[in-house]
Coordinates of C-alpha atoms and ligand atoms in Angstrom, one line a residue:
M20 CA 144.1 -56.6 139.4
D21 CA 145.0 -54.8 136.2
K22 CA 142.5 -52.2 135.0
A23 CA 140.8 -52.6 131.6
L24 CA 142.8 -49.8 130.0
A25 CA 146.0 -50.2 132.0
G26 CA 149.0 -49.3 129.8
V27 CA 147.0 -47.0 127.5
R28 CA 148.4 -43.4 127.6
I29 CA 146.0 -40.6 126.8
L30 CA 147.2 -37.1 126.0
D31 CA 144.2 -35.1 127.3
F32 CA 144.0 -31.8 125.6
T33 CA 140.4 -31.2 126.6
H34 CA 138.6 -28.5 128.5
V35 CA 135.2 -27.5 129.9
Q36 CA 132.9 -30.5 129.9
S37 CA 132.5 -32.6 126.8
G38 CA 136.1 -33.7 126.3
P39 CA 136.9 -34.0 130.0
T40 CA 133.9 -36.4 130.4
C41 CA 135.4 -38.7 127.8
T42 CA 138.9 -38.7 129.3
Q43 CA 137.6 -39.1 132.8
L44 CA 135.8 -42.3 131.7
L45 CA 139.0 -43.6 130.1
A46 CA 140.9 -42.8 133.3
W47 CA 138.2 -44.6 135.5
F48 CA 138.9 -47.7 133.3
G49 CA 142.6 -47.4 134.1
A50 CA 144.2 -45.4 131.3
D51 CA 147.0 -43.0 132.2
V52 CA 145.4 -39.7 131.4
I53 CA 147.8 -36.7 131.2
K54 CA 145.8 -33.5 131.1
V55 CA 147.7 -30.7 129.4
E56 CA 146.7 -27.2 130.5
R57 CA 147.9 -23.7 129.9
P58 CA 150.4 -22.5 132.6
G59 CA 148.9 -20.1 135.2
E60 CA 145.3 -20.6 134.3
G61 CA 144.6 -24.1 133.2
D62 CA 141.2 -25.4 132.1
A63 CA 138.8 -22.4 132.3
T64 CA 136.4 -24.4 134.5
R65 CA 138.9 -24.4 137.4
A66 CA 137.9 -20.8 138.0
Q67 CA 134.2 -21.0 136.9
L68 CA 131.2 -21.4 139.4
R69 CA 133.6 -21.3 142.3
D70 CA 132.1 -21.8 145.7
I71 CA 135.4 -21.4 147.7
P72 CA 137.6 -18.5 146.7
G73 CA 140.9 -19.6 145.1
V74 CA 139.9 -23.3 145.1
D75 CA 139.3 -25.4 142.0
S76 CA 135.6 -25.4 141.3
L77 CA 133.4 -28.5 141.7
Y78 CA 132.7 -28.1 138.0
F79 CA 136.4 -28.9 137.4
T80 CA 136.9 -31.4 140.2
M81 CA 133.9 -33.5 139.1
L82 CA 135.1 -33.9 135.5
N83 CA 138.8 -34.6 136.0
H84 CA 139.1 -37.5 138.4
N85 CA 142.0 -40.0 138.1
K86 CA 144.0 -37.7 135.8
R87 CA 147.5 -36.2 136.0
S88 CA 147.9 -32.5 135.2
V89 CA 150.8 -31.1 133.2
T90 CA 151.2 -27.4 132.3
L91 CA 152.5 -26.5 128.9
N92 CA 152.3 -23.4 126.7
A93 CA 151.9 -24.8 123.2
K94 CA 152.5 -21.4 121.7
T95 CA 156.2 -21.4 122.7
A96 CA 158.8 -23.3 120.6
S97 CA 159.9 -25.5 123.5
G98 CA 156.3 -26.0 124.7
K99 CA 155.4 -27.2 121.3
A100 CA 158.5 -29.6 121.3
L101 CA 157.3 -31.0 124.6
L102 CA 153.8 -31.4 123.2
E103 CA 155.2 -33.3 120.2
A104 CA 157.2 -35.5 122.7
L105 CA 153.9 -36.3 124.4
I106 CA 152.3 -37.1 121.1
R107 CA 155.1 -39.7 120.4
H108 CA 154.7 -41.1 123.9
C109 CA 150.9 -41.5 124.0
D110 CA 148.4 -43.8 122.3
V111 CA 145.5 -41.3 122.1
L112 CA 145.1 -37.5 121.9
V113 CA 141.7 -36.1 122.9
E114 CA 140.8 -32.5 122.2
N115 CA 137.7 -30.3 122.1
F116 CA 139.0 -27.0 121.0
A117 CA 137.1 -24.6 118.7
P118 CA 137.3 -25.7 115.0
G119 CA 140.7 -24.8 113.6
A120 CA 142.5 -24.4 116.9
M121 CA 144.6 -27.6 116.6
E122 CA 145.6 -26.6 113.0
R123 CA 146.6 -23.1 114.2
M124 CA 148.8 -24.8 116.8
G125 CA 150.5 -26.6 113.9
L126 CA 148.9 -29.9 114.9
A127 CA 146.6 -30.9 112.1
W128 CA 145.8 -34.6 111.8
E129 CA 148.5 -35.1 109.1
R130 CA 151.2 -33.7 111.4
I131 CA 150.1 -35.9 114.4
H132 CA 149.9 -38.9 112.2
E133 CA 153.5 -38.2 110.9
L134 CA 154.8 -37.9 114.5
N135 CA 153.0 -41.0 115.7
P136 CA 151.2 -43.2 113.1
R137 CA 149.7 -45.3 115.8
M138 CA 148.1 -42.3 117.6
I139 CA 144.3 -42.1 117.7
V140 CA 143.0 -38.5 117.7
G141 CA 139.6 -38.1 119.3
S142 CA 137.8 -34.7 118.8
V143 CA 134.5 -33.2 119.9
K144 CA 133.2 -30.4 117.7
G145 CA 129.8 -28.7 117.9
F146 CA 128.9 -29.7 114.3
G147 CA 130.1 -32.1 111.7
P148 CA 130.9 -31.0 108.1
G149 CA 128.4 -28.5 106.8
R150 CA 127.1 -25.0 107.3
Y151 CA 127.9 -24.7 111.0
E152 CA 131.2 -26.7 111.1
D153 CA 133.2 -23.6 112.1
C154 CA 131.0 -22.6 115.0
K155 CA 131.9 -22.7 118.7
V156 CA 129.3 -24.7 120.6
Y157 CA 128.2 -25.1 124.2
E158 CA 125.8 -27.6 125.8
N159 CA 122.5 -25.9 125.1
V160 CA 123.3 -25.0 121.5
A161 CA 123.7 -28.8 120.9
Q162 CA 120.5 -29.6 122.7
C163 CA 118.7 -27.1 120.4
A164 CA 120.4 -28.1 117.2
G165 CA 120.1 -31.9 117.9
G166 CA 116.3 -32.0 118.2
A167 CA 116.1 -32.2 122.0
A168 CA 114.8 -28.7 122.8
S169 CA 112.1 -28.7 120.1
T170 CA 110.7 -32.0 121.5
T171 CA 111.0 -31.2 125.2
G172 CA 108.5 -29.2 127.3
F173 CA 104.7 -28.9 127.0
G174 CA 102.8 -28.4 123.8
D175 CA 101.6 -24.9 124.8
G176 CA 105.0 -23.6 126.0
P177 CA 108.4 -22.8 124.4
P178 CA 111.2 -25.3 123.7
V179 CA 113.0 -26.5 126.8
V180 CA 116.5 -27.6 127.5
S181 CA 117.1 -30.6 129.8
G182 CA 119.2 -30.6 133.0
A183 CA 120.9 -33.7 131.8
Q184 CA 124.0 -32.6 129.9
I185 CA 123.3 -34.7 126.8
G186 CA 125.2 -32.2 124.6
D187 CA 128.5 -32.3 126.6
S188 CA 128.6 -35.4 128.7
G189 CA 126.5 -37.3 126.2
T190 CA 129.0 -36.5 123.4
G191 CA 131.9 -37.3 125.7
L192 CA 130.4 -40.8 126.2
H193 CA 130.0 -41.2 122.4
L194 CA 133.6 -40.1 121.9
A195 CA 134.9 -42.5 124.5
L196 CA 133.2 -45.4 122.7
G197 CA 134.7 -44.3 119.4
I198 CA 138.2 -44.2 121.0
V199 CA 138.1 -47.6 122.5
T200 CA 136.7 -49.0 119.3
A201 CA 139.6 -47.4 117.4
L202 CA 142.1 -48.8 119.9
Y203 CA 140.6 -52.2 119.2
Q204 CA 140.9 -51.8 115.5
R205 CA 144.5 -50.7 116.0
T206 CA 145.3 -54.1 117.5
H207 CA 144.7 -55.5 113.9
S208 CA 145.6 -52.6 111.7
G209 CA 148.5 -51.2 113.7
R210 CA 147.4 -47.7 112.6
G211 CA 145.8 -44.8 114.4
Q212 CA 142.8 -42.9 113.1
K213 CA 140.6 -39.8 113.6
V214 CA 137.5 -40.2 115.8
L215 CA 135.0 -37.3 115.5
A216 CA 132.0 -36.9 117.7
P217 CA 130.0 -33.8 116.8
M218 CA 127.7 -32.6 119.6
Q219 CA 124.6 -32.1 117.3
D220 CA 125.0 -35.7 116.0
A221 CA 125.3 -37.2 119.5
V222 CA 122.2 -35.3 120.7
L223 CA 120.3 -36.5 117.7
N224 CA 121.4 -40.1 118.4
L225 CA 119.9 -39.7 121.9
C226 CA 116.8 -38.3 120.3
R227 CA 116.4 -40.9 117.6
V228 CA 112.9 -41.9 118.9
K229 CA 111.7 -38.4 117.9
L230 CA 112.9 -38.9 114.3
R231 CA 110.9 -42.1 114.4
D232 CA 107.9 -40.1 115.4
Q233 CA 108.5 -37.5 112.8
Q234 CA 108.1 -40.1 110.1
R235 CA 105.1 -41.7 111.8
L236 CA 103.5 -38.2 111.9
E237 CA 104.1 -37.6 108.2
R238 CA 102.5 -40.9 107.4
T239 CA 99.5 -40.8 109.7
H240 CA 99.2 -37.1 110.7
T241 CA 98.7 -38.0 114.3
L242 CA 100.6 -39.6 117.3
H243 CA 98.2 -41.5 119.5
E244 CA 100.7 -41.6 122.4
Y245 CA 101.1 -37.8 122.6
P246 CA 99.0 -35.6 124.9
Q247 CA 97.8 -33.7 121.8
Y248 CA 95.7 -36.8 121.0
P249 CA 92.7 -37.1 120.7
D250 CA 91.5 -33.4 121.1
G251 CA 94.5 -31.3 120.2
H252 CA 96.2 -30.2 117.0
F253 CA 99.2 -31.8 115.2
G254 CA 101.3 -29.7 112.9
D255 CA 103.9 -31.0 110.5
A256 CA 106.7 -31.5 113.1
V257 CA 106.9 -33.7 116.2
P258 CA 105.3 -31.7 119.0
R259 CA 106.5 -31.4 122.6
A260 CA 105.1 -34.3 124.5
G261 CA 105.1 -32.9 128.1
N262 CA 105.7 -35.9 130.4
A263 CA 104.3 -38.5 128.1
S264 CA 106.6 -41.4 127.5
G265 CA 105.6 -41.2 123.8
G266 CA 106.5 -44.9 123.5
G267 CA 104.5 -48.1 123.6
Q268 CA 103.6 -47.8 127.3
P269 CA 101.8 -44.6 128.3
G270 CA 103.2 -42.7 131.3
W271 CA 102.8 -39.4 133.1
I272 CA 104.1 -37.6 136.2
L273 CA 101.5 -37.6 139.0
R274 CA 101.2 -35.6 142.3
C275 CA 101.8 -37.5 145.5
K276 CA 101.0 -36.6 149.2
G277 CA 102.8 -33.4 150.1
W278 CA 103.0 -32.0 146.6
E279 CA 101.6 -28.6 147.9
D280 CA 104.8 -27.9 149.8
D281 CA 107.4 -30.2 148.2
P282 CA 108.2 -29.5 144.6
N283 CA 109.4 -33.1 144.1
A284 CA 106.5 -35.0 145.7
Y285 CA 105.7 -36.7 142.4
I286 CA 105.9 -40.1 140.8
Y287 CA 106.3 -41.3 137.3
F288 CA 103.6 -43.8 136.6
I289 CA 103.5 -46.2 133.6
T290 CA 100.3 -48.0 132.7
Q291 CA 102.2 -50.9 131.2
A292 CA 99.7 -53.1 129.3
A293 CA 100.9 -56.3 131.1
V294 CA 99.9 -54.9 134.6
W295 CA 96.7 -53.0 133.6
P296 CA 94.5 -55.3 135.8
A297 CA 96.8 -54.7 138.7
V298 CA 96.7 -50.9 138.2
C299 CA 92.8 -51.1 138.2
K300 CA 92.9 -53.1 141.5
V301 CA 95.3 -50.8 143.2
I302 CA 93.3 -47.7 142.5
G303 CA 89.9 -49.4 143.2
E304 CA 88.6 -49.4 139.6
E305 CA 88.2 -53.1 139.0
G306 CA 85.3 -52.4 136.7
W307 CA 87.8 -51.0 134.1
I308 CA 89.4 -54.4 133.7
E309 CA 86.6 -55.7 131.5
D310 CA 85.1 -52.4 130.4
D311 CA 85.5 -52.1 126.6
A312 CA 86.5 -48.4 126.9
Y313 CA 89.6 -49.4 128.9
K314 CA 90.2 -53.0 128.2
T315 CA 92.8 -52.8 125.5
P316 CA 95.8 -50.5 125.2
Q317 CA 94.4 -49.1 121.9
A318 CA 91.1 -48.2 123.6
R319 CA 92.9 -46.6 126.5
L320 CA 94.8 -44.2 124.3
L321 CA 91.5 -42.3 123.8
H322 CA 91.1 -41.8 127.6
L323 CA 94.7 -41.3 128.9
K324 CA 93.9 -38.0 130.6
P325 CA 91.0 -39.2 132.7
I326 CA 92.8 -42.4 133.4
F327 CA 95.9 -40.6 134.8
S328 CA 93.6 -38.2 136.7
R329 CA 92.0 -41.1 138.4
I330 CA 95.3 -42.7 139.2
E331 CA 96.5 -39.4 140.6
Q332 CA 93.6 -39.3 143.0
W333 CA 95.2 -42.5 144.4
T334 CA 98.9 -41.3 144.3
M335 CA 97.9 -38.1 146.2
T336 CA 96.9 -40.2 149.2
K337 CA 100.5 -41.7 149.4
T338 CA 104.0 -40.2 149.6
K339 CA 106.1 -41.1 146.5
F340 CA 108.0 -43.7 148.6
E341 CA 104.8 -45.3 149.9
A342 CA 103.4 -45.4 146.4
M343 CA 106.6 -47.1 145.2
E344 CA 106.3 -49.8 147.9
I345 CA 102.8 -50.7 146.9
L346 CA 103.2 -50.4 143.1
N347 CA 106.4 -52.5 143.2
Q348 CA 104.5 -55.4 144.8
Y349 CA 102.5 -55.6 141.6
D350 CA 105.4 -55.0 139.2
I351 CA 103.9 -51.7 138.1
P352 CA 106.7 -49.7 136.5
C353 CA 107.0 -46.4 138.3
G354 CA 109.7 -44.1 139.7
P355 CA 110.0 -41.4 142.4
I356 CA 110.9 -37.9 141.3
L357 CA 114.1 -37.6 143.3
S358 CA 115.6 -34.2 144.1
M359 CA 119.4 -33.7 144.0
K360 CA 119.3 -33.5 147.8
E361 CA 117.7 -37.0 147.9
I362 CA 120.2 -38.3 145.4
A363 CA 123.2 -36.9 147.3
E364 CA 122.0 -38.6 150.5
D365 CA 120.9 -41.9 148.8
P366 CA 122.7 -44.8 150.6
W367 CA 122.4 -47.2 147.7
L368 CA 124.1 -44.9 145.2
R369 CA 126.9 -44.5 147.7
M370 CA 127.1 -48.3 148.1
S371 CA 127.4 -48.8 144.3
G372 CA 130.1 -46.2 144.0
T373 CA 128.1 -44.0 141.7
V374 CA 128.0 -41.2 144.4
V375 CA 131.4 -41.0 146.0
E376 CA 133.1 -38.8 148.7
V377 CA 136.5 -37.6 147.7
E378 CA 139.3 -35.8 149.7
H379 CA 140.9 -32.9 148.0
P380 CA 144.0 -31.0 149.3
T381 CA 142.4 -27.5 149.1
R382 CA 138.7 -28.2 148.9
G383 CA 138.5 -30.9 151.5
R384 CA 135.9 -33.6 151.4
H385 CA 133.2 -33.3 148.7
L386 CA 130.7 -35.4 146.8
T387 CA 131.2 -36.4 143.2
V388 CA 129.6 -38.8 140.7
G389 CA 131.7 -41.9 140.2
N390 CA 131.8 -44.3 137.3
P391 CA 128.2 -45.3 136.3
I392 CA 129.6 -48.2 134.2
K393 CA 130.5 -51.3 136.3
L394 CA 133.1 -53.7 135.0
S395 CA 133.5 -56.9 137.1
D396 CA 137.2 -57.2 136.3
S397 CA 138.1 -53.5 136.4
P398 CA 136.5 -51.9 139.4
T399 CA 136.8 -48.1 139.5
E400 CA 138.6 -46.3 142.4
V401 CA 137.7 -42.7 142.1
T402 CA 140.7 -40.4 142.9
R403 CA 140.6 -36.7 143.1
A404 CA 141.2 -34.2 140.3
P405 CA 144.8 -32.9 140.0
L406 CA 145.9 -29.5 141.0
L407 CA 147.1 -27.3 138.1
G408 CA 150.5 -28.7 137.0
E409 CA 150.7 -31.1 139.9
H410 CA 152.4 -33.8 137.7
T411 CA 154.4 -31.6 135.3
E412 CA 157.8 -32.7 136.8
E413 CA 156.8 -36.3 137.2
V414 CA 155.6 -36.6 133.5
L415 CA 158.6 -34.7 132.1
R416 CA 161.0 -37.0 134.0
E417 CA 159.2 -40.0 132.4
L418 CA 159.9 -38.3 129.0
G419 CA 163.6 -38.0 129.9
Y420 CA 163.7 -34.3 130.7
T421 CA 166.4 -33.4 133.4
A422 CA 166.0 -30.9 136.2
S423 CA 168.0 -28.4 134.3
D424 CA 165.9 -28.9 131.1
M425 CA 162.9 -28.2 133.3
N426 CA 164.4 -25.0 134.7
A427 CA 165.1 -23.8 131.1
L428 CA 161.5 -24.6 130.1
R429 CA 160.2 -22.7 133.2
A430 CA 162.4 -19.7 132.4
E431 CA 160.9 -19.6 128.9
G432 CA 157.3 -19.8 130.2
A433 CA 156.9 -23.1 128.4
I434 CA 155.6 -25.0 131.5
Ligands
LIG517 N1 148.9 -23.6 125.3 C1 148.7 -22.6 124.4 N2 147.5 -22.3 123.9 C2 146.5 -23.1 124.3 C3 146.6 -24.2 125.2 C4 147.9 -24.4 125.7 N3 148.2 -25.4 126.5 N4 145.4 -24.7 125.4 C5 144.6 -24.1 124.6 N5 145.2 -23.0 123.9 C6 144.6 -22.1 123.0 C7 144.3 -22.7 121.7 O1 145.5 -22.8 120.9 C8 143.3 -21.8 121.1 O2 143.9 -20.6 120.6 P1 143.6 -19.9 119.2 O3 142.1 -19.5 119.3 O4 144.5 -18.8 119.1 O5 143.7 -21.0 118.2 C9 142.6 -21.4 122.4 O6 143.4 -21.7 123.5 C10 141.4 -22.4 122.6 O7 140.4 -21.8 122.4 P2 138.9 -22.3 122.2 O8 138.5 -21.4 121.1 O9 138.8 -23.7 122.0 O10 138.3 -21.8 123.6 P3 137.1 -20.9 123.9 O11 137.1 -20.8 125.4 O12 137.1 -19.6 123.2 O13 135.9 -21.7 123.4 C11 134.4 -23.7 123.3 C12 135.3 -22.8 124.2 C13 134.0 -24.8 124.2 C14 133.2 -22.9 122.8 C15 135.2 -24.2 122.1 O14 136.4 -24.8 122.5 C16 134.5 -25.2 121.3 O15 133.6 -24.8 120.5 N6 134.8 -26.5 121.4 C17 134.3 -27.5 120.6 C18 132.9 -27.9 121.0 C19 132.9 -28.3 122.5 O16 133.6 -29.2 123.0 N7 132.0 -27.7 123.2 C20 131.6 -28.1 124.6 C21 132.3 -27.4 125.6 S1 131.6 -27.8 127.1 O17 130.2 -26.9 127.2

C-alpha cells in the first residue's frame, strides 16, 4: 500500500525539536526525509541528555524516526554545491536555524526559488516579523511569549510552563500542516512558496481560549468559571486558573485513594451539566438535584469549591481506576492522572501504535512515541532514527555522484 506522502522528497535541514517534529510527521506519512547534518557532530541533540555514553540520545532518536541522514558541510564550496543539488532534487526544504543563518549560507528564499521554483521552504522561527524577529528561541521562551505561562499555574503562584512541548512540537505540527497545504496548492499553481510557523504564534493559537477570556474579562470584569470567582480578585489580565477547565463545563483535579503516597493518585472530574443528576447520585447527594442552589449550571458556579470538596470526599474512597469504572457507567466525563510510568506500560497505547518499541543498532530496544495521527490508507510503521551520515553514500549515488567524487568530497571535509 502506498503511503500518503510517497514520492515527496524532503530536504530536512532541521535540528533540536521543533523542525524535527515536523519532518518526522512527514516521514511517518511516507515522505522520503533526508536529514542534512554537519559532519562529525550532527544535530546537537544527538549528544544532549545522553543516558548511554557515546550513543545517540533518546532526545534525538525520538524525534528522527523514518529519516535518512546525510552529512554535509554547507560552509565548503563542494558541500554547498551538494546542498544545491539536493535543493534541485527535493520538493520541500524544512529548516529551523536562528534568524539569518540560511541567508548567511547563501540560501535566501530568492536563491532557493531560483534553483528550484517548485520547492516549498518551511521555516520555524521564534517570532514573526516585529521587535523580536532576530531572537533565538527555545521551547519555554515560546510558552512565555505566546500566553501559555501567564495563564498556567495557580492564582497565588508564579507563571508556570507546561511539560507538553507546545512551543517546539506544537509549532512543528503547525509547520507540517502548512507544508502539506502548500504541496496541495502546488498541484494547481505549479509553484513553491514559503511557509513560516513562528513559535510565539503557534503557542498563541493553542492558547486562543485565553484571548477569548481576556475580552470577556474586559467586558464584564469577572470570569465566573475561574477559581477567583466569586470571592477572589480579578485584575485587568486573564489570571491563572489552576486546574479549572475555564470552559463551559466546570472541572477540577481531585484526590483519590492512595494520594498520600502516590503523587499521581488523582482524577480530573468534570461536572458536565447533562450528567449533574448522575453526579449527585454517585456521591450520595440526591438532594442537590432539585435544590435551587445547585440545580442549574449558573447557580452551581457560585458553589464550585464546596461542590468539588464534596465530590472529593467520594473520590478519596476509590482508586483513580475504580473511580473511572464507576463514573464511566454514568457517562460522567473524567480522566485518571497518568504518570509517564503508567503511560509507558499502557497496553492500549502499545496496541494503537502510539507507544512503540524500536530496535537501534547502538542503543538496543527502546520505547518511543509513534504517530498519533491515524490514516486508514497510510498506516505508520515506525523505523529507528538514522546514525550520523548513515545514508550519505546512498543519497549521493541517487544524485549521480561516483565513488571517486565521494572520496574527493571526503578529502575536502565536505561530507
Ligand atoms: N554545515 C555547515 N554549517 C551548518 C550546518 C551544516 N550542515 N548546519 C548548521 N550550520 C550552521 C549554520 O550555518 C549556522 O551558522 P551561522 O551562525 O554561522 O550562520 C549555525 O550552524 C546554526 O546555528 P543556530 O544559530 O541555528 O544554532 P544554535 O545552536 O546557536 O541555536 C536555536 C539553536 C534553536 C536557538 C536556533 O537555531 C533558533 O532560534 N532556531 C529557530 C527557533 C527554533 O526552532 N527553536 C526551537 C528549537 S527546539 O527547542
